[in-house]
C-alpha positions as a printed NumPy array, in Angstrom:
array([[  5.063,   3.117,  71.098],
       [  5.398,   6.177,  68.731],
       [  3.053,   8.049,  70.383],
       [  4.307,   7.22 ,  73.76 ],
       [  8.   ,   8.08 ,  73.054],
       [  6.548,  11.512,  71.864],
       [  4.826,  11.965,  75.059],
       [  7.663,  10.887,  77.489],
       [  9.602,  13.36 ,  75.43 ],
       [  7.256,  16.302,  75.724],
       [  6.623,  15.475,  79.274],
       [  4.696,  18.71 ,  80.938],
       [  3.896,  19.913,  77.923],
       [  0.759,  17.933,  77.37 ],
       [ -2.304,  18.943,  78.867],
       [ -4.374,  15.741,  79.025],
       [ -8.15 ,  15.702,  80.028],
       [ -9.29 ,  18.776,  77.871],
       [-11.156,  19.294,  75.077],
       [-11.037,  22.059,  72.804],
       [-14.844,  24.724,  71.726],
       [-13.577,  27.527,  70.363],
       [-11.063,  28.861,  68.468],
       [ -9.968,  32.351,  68.152],
       [ -7.349,  35.226,  66.903],
       [ -6.145,  38.684,  66.5  ],
       [ -3.065,  40.221,  65.648],
       [ -0.905,  39.471,  67.993],
       [ -2.227,  35.757,  69.184],
       [ -4.047,  32.473,  68.899],
       [ -6.215,  31.681,  71.748],
       [ -7.58 ,  27.829,  72.479],
       [-11.183,  28.489,  74.081],
       [-10.974,  24.598,  76.279],
       [-12.818,  22.835,  79.085],
       [-11.733,  19.973,  80.836],
       [-12.725,  18.218,  84.724],
       [-11.073,  21.519,  86.036],
       [-13.618,  24.006,  84.591],
       [-12.568,  26.159,  81.59 ],
       [ -8.825,  26.977,  80.545],
       [ -7.392,  29.127,  78.006],
       [ -4.113,  28.688,  76.1  ],
       [ -2.963,  31.725,  74.077],
       [  0.61 ,  31.234,  71.529],
       [  1.716,  32.731,  68.612],
       [  1.245,  29.746,  66.178],
       [ -1.533,  27.549,  67.259],
       [ -0.928,  23.735,  65.091],
       [ -4.509,  21.663,  64.348],
       [ -4.453,  18.211,  63.835],
       [ -7.532,  17.535,  64.525],
       [ -9.749,  16.132,  62.587],
       [-11.789,  18.037,  60.483],
       [-15.114,  16.086,  61.127],
       [-14.756,  17.709,  65.061],
       [-13.213,  20.965,  63.742],
       [-16.746,  21.086,  62.537],
       [-18.432,  20.836,  65.818],
       [-16.363,  23.777,  67.162],
       [-16.564,  27.335,  67.26 ],
       [-14.047,  29.27 ,  65.127],
       [-15.004,  32.964,  66.782],
       [-12.947,  34.667,  63.701],
       [-14.267,  33.516,  60.741],
       [-11.691,  31.494,  58.771],
       [-12.041,  31.861,  54.487],
       [-14.998,  30.695,  52.97 ],
       [-11.953,  28.576,  50.937],
       [-11.002,  26.828,  54.315],
       [-14.819,  26.888,  55.365],
       [-15.871,  24.753,  52.326],
       [-13.12 ,  22.311,  52.932],
       [-13.833,  21.411,  56.791],
       [-17.833,  20.976,  55.035],
       [-17.226,  18.735,  52.594],
       [-14.641,  16.662,  53.531],
       [-15.854,  13.361,  53.874],
       [-14.259,  10.579,  56.855],
       [-14.66 ,   6.973,  55.427],
       [-15.731,   4.716,  58.657],
       [-14.128,   2.008,  59.201],
       [-14.22 ,  -0.943,  61.459],
       [-11.909,  -3.319,  63.113],
       [-12.869,  -6.701,  65.7  ],
       [ -9.85 ,  -8.536,  67.673],
       [ -9.778, -11.063,  69.352],
       [ -7.852, -13.452,  71.426],
       [ -7.122, -16.904,  71.484],
       [ -4.644, -19.311,  74.013],
       [ -3.13 , -21.209,  70.547],
       [ -1.858, -19.842,  67.492],
       [ -4.245, -22.277,  65.206],
       [ -3.715, -20.66 ,  62.407],
       [ -0.409, -21.611,  62.204],
       [ -0.177, -24.372,  64.181],
       [ -2.829, -26.203,  62.135],
       [ -3.078, -24.222,  59.254],
       [  0.091, -22.843,  58.335],
       [ -0.002, -19.12 ,  57.948],
       [  2.139, -16.795,  58.574],
       [  1.365, -13.863,  58.48 ],
       [ -1.194, -12.045,  55.388],
       [ -4.509, -12.288,  55.392],
       [ -7.451, -14.41 ,  53.95 ],
       [ -9.778, -12.283,  52.256],
       [-13.796, -13.664,  52.497],
       [-17.347, -12.708,  51.569],
       [-18.858, -13.285,  54.891],
       [-19.62 ,  -9.876,  56.576],
       [-16.108,  -9.614,  58.572],
       [-14.924,  -9.44 ,  55.202],
       [-10.488, -10.374,  55.773],
       [ -8.958, -12.077,  59.211],
       [ -5.467, -10.125,  59.239],
       [ -2.773, -12.739,  61.156],
       [ -0.186, -10.784,  63.125],
       [  3.077, -12.332,  62.656],
       [  3.904, -10.322,  66.417],
       [  3.868, -12.604,  70.111],
       [  4.609, -16.134,  68.525],
       [  7.349, -16.4  ,  71.608],
       [  4.193, -17.124,  73.644],
       [  2.127, -19.354,  72.007],
       [ -1.19 , -17.114,  72.097],
       [ -2.213, -14.607,  69.521],
       [ -4.56 , -11.808,  68.26 ],
       [ -6.372, -12.032,  65.303],
       [ -7.378,  -8.754,  63.533],
       [-10.276, -10.718,  62.922],
       [-12.227,  -8.025,  60.821],
       [-11.295,  -5.024,  58.802],
       [-13.712,  -3.371,  56.911],
       [-14.911,  -0.368,  55.526],
       [-17.733,   2.229,  53.909],
       [-21.041,   0.362,  54.724],
       [-19.635,  -2.619,  55.882],
       [-18.502,  -0.426,  58.645],
       [-21.614,   0.984,  59.362],
       [-23.756,  -2.974,  59.227],
       [-20.683,  -4.029,  62.578],
       [-20.867,  -0.356,  64.25 ],
       [-25.722,  -0.508,  63.997],
       [-24.92 ,  -3.878,  66.061],
       [-24.122,  -3.062,  70.366],
       [-20.366,  -4.801,  70.816],
       [-21.66 ,  -7.845,  72.504],
       [-24.108,  -8.816,  68.896],
       [-20.872,  -7.49 ,  67.065],
       [-18.26 , -10.277,  68.814],
       [-20.822, -13.221,  68.754],
       [-21.208, -12.688,  64.535],
       [-17.696, -12.382,  64.121],
       [-17.058, -15.718,  65.936],
       [-18.694, -16.827,  63.902],
       [-17.541, -16.088,  60.317],
       [-14.551, -17.337,  61.894],
       [-15.251, -20.543,  62.688],
       [-16.53 , -20.574,  59.449],
       [-12.747, -20.316,  57.911],
       [-10.899, -21.676,  61.415],
       [-13.787, -24.368,  63.757],
       [-10.955, -24.487,  65.869],
       [-11.799, -20.285,  67.183],
       [-14.228, -21.439,  68.666],
       [-12.751, -23.479,  71.672],
       [ -9.823, -21.413,  72.075],
       [-11.183, -17.363,  72.621],
       [-11.153, -15.961,  75.585],
       [-11.987, -12.906,  75.229],
       [-12.073, -10.238,  71.554],
       [-13.428,  -6.1  ,  71.229],
       [-13.877,  -4.226,  68.571],
       [-12.921,  -0.51 ,  67.717],
       [-15.526,   1.928,  65.402],
       [-13.851,   5.092,  64.534],
       [-17.658,   6.951,  63.151],
       [-18.468,   6.44 ,  67.055],
       [-15.272,   8.461,  68.292],
       [-16.313,  11.358,  69.716],
       [-12.713,  12.856,  68.533],
       [-12.077,  11.721,  65.748],
       [-15.675,  11.064,  63.422],
       [-14.673,   8.991,  60.995],
       [-10.731,   6.851,  60.308],
       [ -9.201,   8.489,  57.975],
       [ -9.936,  11.374,  55.331],
       [-11.5  ,  10.134,  51.721],
       [-11.166,  12.046,  48.739],
       [-14.729,  12.332,  46.473],
       [-13.483,  12.825,  42.762],
       [-12.001,  15.519,  42.17 ],
       [-12.357,  16.947,  45.371],
       [ -7.535,  16.763,  45.883],
       [ -7.577,  19.06 ,  42.981],
       [-10.101,  21.884,  44.544],
       [-10.06 ,  21.355,  48.213],
       [ -6.276,  20.439,  48.681],
       [ -4.211,  23.743,  48.782],
       [ -7.273,  24.982,  50.725],
       [ -7.257,  21.91 ,  53.751],
       [ -3.205,  23.021,  54.307],
       [ -3.192,  26.942,  53.305],
       [ -3.016,  28.415,  56.682],
       [ -5.234,  30.961,  58.634],
       [ -3.485,  33.564,  60.307],
       [ -2.039,  32.297,  63.201],
       [ -4.097,  28.315,  63.002],
       [ -1.931,  25.843,  60.373],
       [ -3.05 ,  22.766,  59.663],
       [ -1.56 ,  19.163,  59.836],
       [ -2.874,  15.372,  59.64 ],
       [ -3.076,  12.652,  57.591],
       [ -6.079,  14.991,  56.318],
       [ -3.584,  17.595,  55.218],
       [ -1.422,  15.628,  52.98 ],
       [ -1.459,  14.422,  49.973],
       [ -0.646,  10.051,  51.02 ],
       [ -4.788,   9.646,  52.74 ],
       [ -5.689,   7.243,  56.045],
       [ -1.33 ,   6.606,  56.232],
       [  0.826,   8.222,  59.431],
       [  3.497,   9.303,  56.256],
       [  1.363,  11.789,  55.282],
       [  0.161,  13.074,  59.218],
       [  4.325,  12.633,  59.949],
       [  5.148,  14.913,  56.799],
       [  1.981,  17.457,  57.205],
       [  3.667,  18.051,  60.556],
       [  7.619,  18.603,  59.666],
       [  5.437,  21.172,  56.745],
       [  3.815,  23.272,  59.228],
       [  6.329,  23.162,  61.349],
       [  8.804,  24.46 ,  59.125],
       [  6.654,  27.352,  57.253],
       [  6.352,  28.743,  61.223],
       [  9.554,  28.599,  61.711],
       [ 10.531,  29.937,  58.755],
       [  7.842,  32.979,  59.834],
       [  9.53 ,  33.558,  62.842],
       [ 12.828,  34.085,  61.509],
       [ 11.973,  36.231,  58.563],
       [ 10.243,  38.255,  61.421],
       [  7.106,  39.125,  59.223],
       [  4.618,  40.566,  60.865],
       [  1.787,  39.586,  58.253],
       [  0.421,  36.637,  58.018],
       [ -0.583,  35.618,  54.561],
       [  1.038,  32.396,  53.117],
       [  4.187,  31.152,  53.606],
       [  7.274,  30.803,  51.102],
       [ 10.269,  28.426,  52.338],
       [ 13.523,  29.874,  52.007],
       [ 15.818,  28.017,  49.738],
       [ 17.39 ,  24.552,  51.112],
       [ 21.215,  24.313,  51.779],
       [ 23.683,  21.555,  49.759],
       [ 23.873,  19.25 ,  52.114],
       [ 26.842,  16.125,  51.445],
       [ 26.009,  13.418,  49.764],
       [ 25.406,  10.583,  52.565],
       [ 28.31 ,   7.622,  52.295],
       [ 26.064,   4.202,  51.916],
       [ 23.734,   4.784,  49.197],
       [ 22.058,   2.515,  47.09 ],
       [ 22.739,   3.601,  43.768],
       [ 22.707,   0.584,  41.313],
       [ 19.521,  -1.4  ,  39.088],
       [ 20.399,  -4.483,  39.811],
       [ 19.471,  -3.088,  44.317],
       [ 17.102,  -0.662,  43.676],
       [ 15.056,  -3.53 ,  42.312],
       [ 14.462,  -5.47 ,  45.566],
       [ 12.821,  -1.656,  46.527],
       [ 10.378,  -1.491,  43.594],
       [  7.797,  -3.475,  45.459],
       [  6.2  ,  -4.275,  48.462],
       [  4.128,  -7.546,  49.364],
       [  1.173,  -6.959,  47.434],
       [  3.075,  -6.827,  44.62 ],
       [  0.756,  -4.067,  42.785],
       [  2.371,  -1.115,  42.483],
       [  5.734,  -1.346,  41.087],
       [  7.612,   2.213,  41.826],
       [ 11.83 ,   2.673,  41.438],
       [ 13.433,   4.575,  43.61 ],
       [ 16.504,   6.761,  43.318],
       [ 18.707,   6.323,  45.911],
       [ 18.152,   3.456,  48.725],
       [ 19.278,   3.568,  52.23 ],
       [ 19.846,   0.648,  55.295],
       [ 20.55 ,   2.951,  58.25 ],
       [ 22.92 ,   1.072,  61.024],
       [ 22.394,   5.024,  63.366],
       [ 19.505,   7.592,  63.931],
       [ 22.541,   9.867,  62.947],
       [ 22.394,   8.379,  59.323],
       [ 18.48 ,   9.078,  59.301],
       [ 19.496,  12.621,  59.956],
       [ 21.56 ,  12.664,  57.979],
       [ 19.737,  11.065,  54.816],
       [ 17.061,  13.521,  55.654],
       [ 18.807,  16.598,  55.184],
       [ 20.634,  15.269,  52.172],
       [ 17.202,  14.728,  50.427],
       [ 15.744,  18.165,  51.536],
       [ 18.588,  19.657,  49.793],
       [ 18.077,  17.744,  46.566],
       [ 14.213,  18.499,  46.854],
       [ 13.303,  14.585,  47.08 ],
       [ 10.701,  13.111,  48.664],
       [ 11.22 ,   9.617,  50.906],
       [  9.786,   7.459,  52.47 ],
       [ 10.263,   4.775,  55.282],
       [ 10.174,   1.866,  53.404],
       [ 10.639,  -1.092,  56.345],
       [  9.672,  -4.299,  55.23 ],
       [  7.839,  -3.181,  52.675],
       [  4.429,  -3.56 ,  53.84 ],
       [  2.359,  -2.557,  52.609],
       [ -0.902,  -3.501,  49.834],
       [ -1.206,  -0.513,  47.231],
       [  3.003,   1.629,  46.779],
       [  2.788,   2.767,  50.052],
       [  6.511,   2.434,  50.875],
       [  7.547,   2.929,  47.727],
       [  8.773,   6.164,  46.522],
       [  9.014,   7.027,  42.617],
       [ 12.467,   8.384,  42.266],
       [ 12.977,   9.798,  45.569]])
């Protein structure tokens, strides 16, 4: 629902069905060449924020070459393979017969993990994430034709839940390495690559700025993508406000002090509730917490956190397995 809501706000500013073929820039503007059903079209702007994966940028012509450091980052960053297989069932048999509400089953079968979504319970029907696999497991699923992928996955599910064969209605799968606009599921840094490549991934190249989960230290997660987009937008805003003609690195101005929001949770006992998630693997206590009741409260808290240089995470119900919904002293 998030991208749909953003699309509604942006309206006609979005140009659909256009594939980027080349990038260029000079001292006055950035230039993006595209093609679509209606032919070629050129877009010009003061600045461009590039959010497509680096795996896609590798196949786009850069007429004014990026720096060698940027080229090295684009060439060397690894994108992990991932695969998901879904089945729709006319009954939620895992709840009705097995008493499983949410969570997952970890198996030694080819499907690896089955996830049980909690939404849609009122309909009596359900969709199982029958398999979520990564790396070599995902490559093996991706090598199969779609129909064979579904047949084998259903056989695996039926070993855990025999009712699946009688209640299944349809299935589908997603193989991220087969998506021409993704080239993989997410950036998966190899040893030492964060130290060697991160600063070059996020560094602007003239009038081009970079965002996306690969341009943050929260790889794979929506949190990292949003954080990187905010950083790029703030950097461009600071550059525009300063009226600078040069296009080197941007230094963001100091942030004004903000009033402390009301209703902040500060007691050790209360904060302890937010020190873990449902994975119970990582324990990280925040400095402050807030249970907002309006969008204005969220905005006020974000402004305060920025002025105090505090990291922020949207916790929700702590729905993460490895500490992603926690923030150390933030």
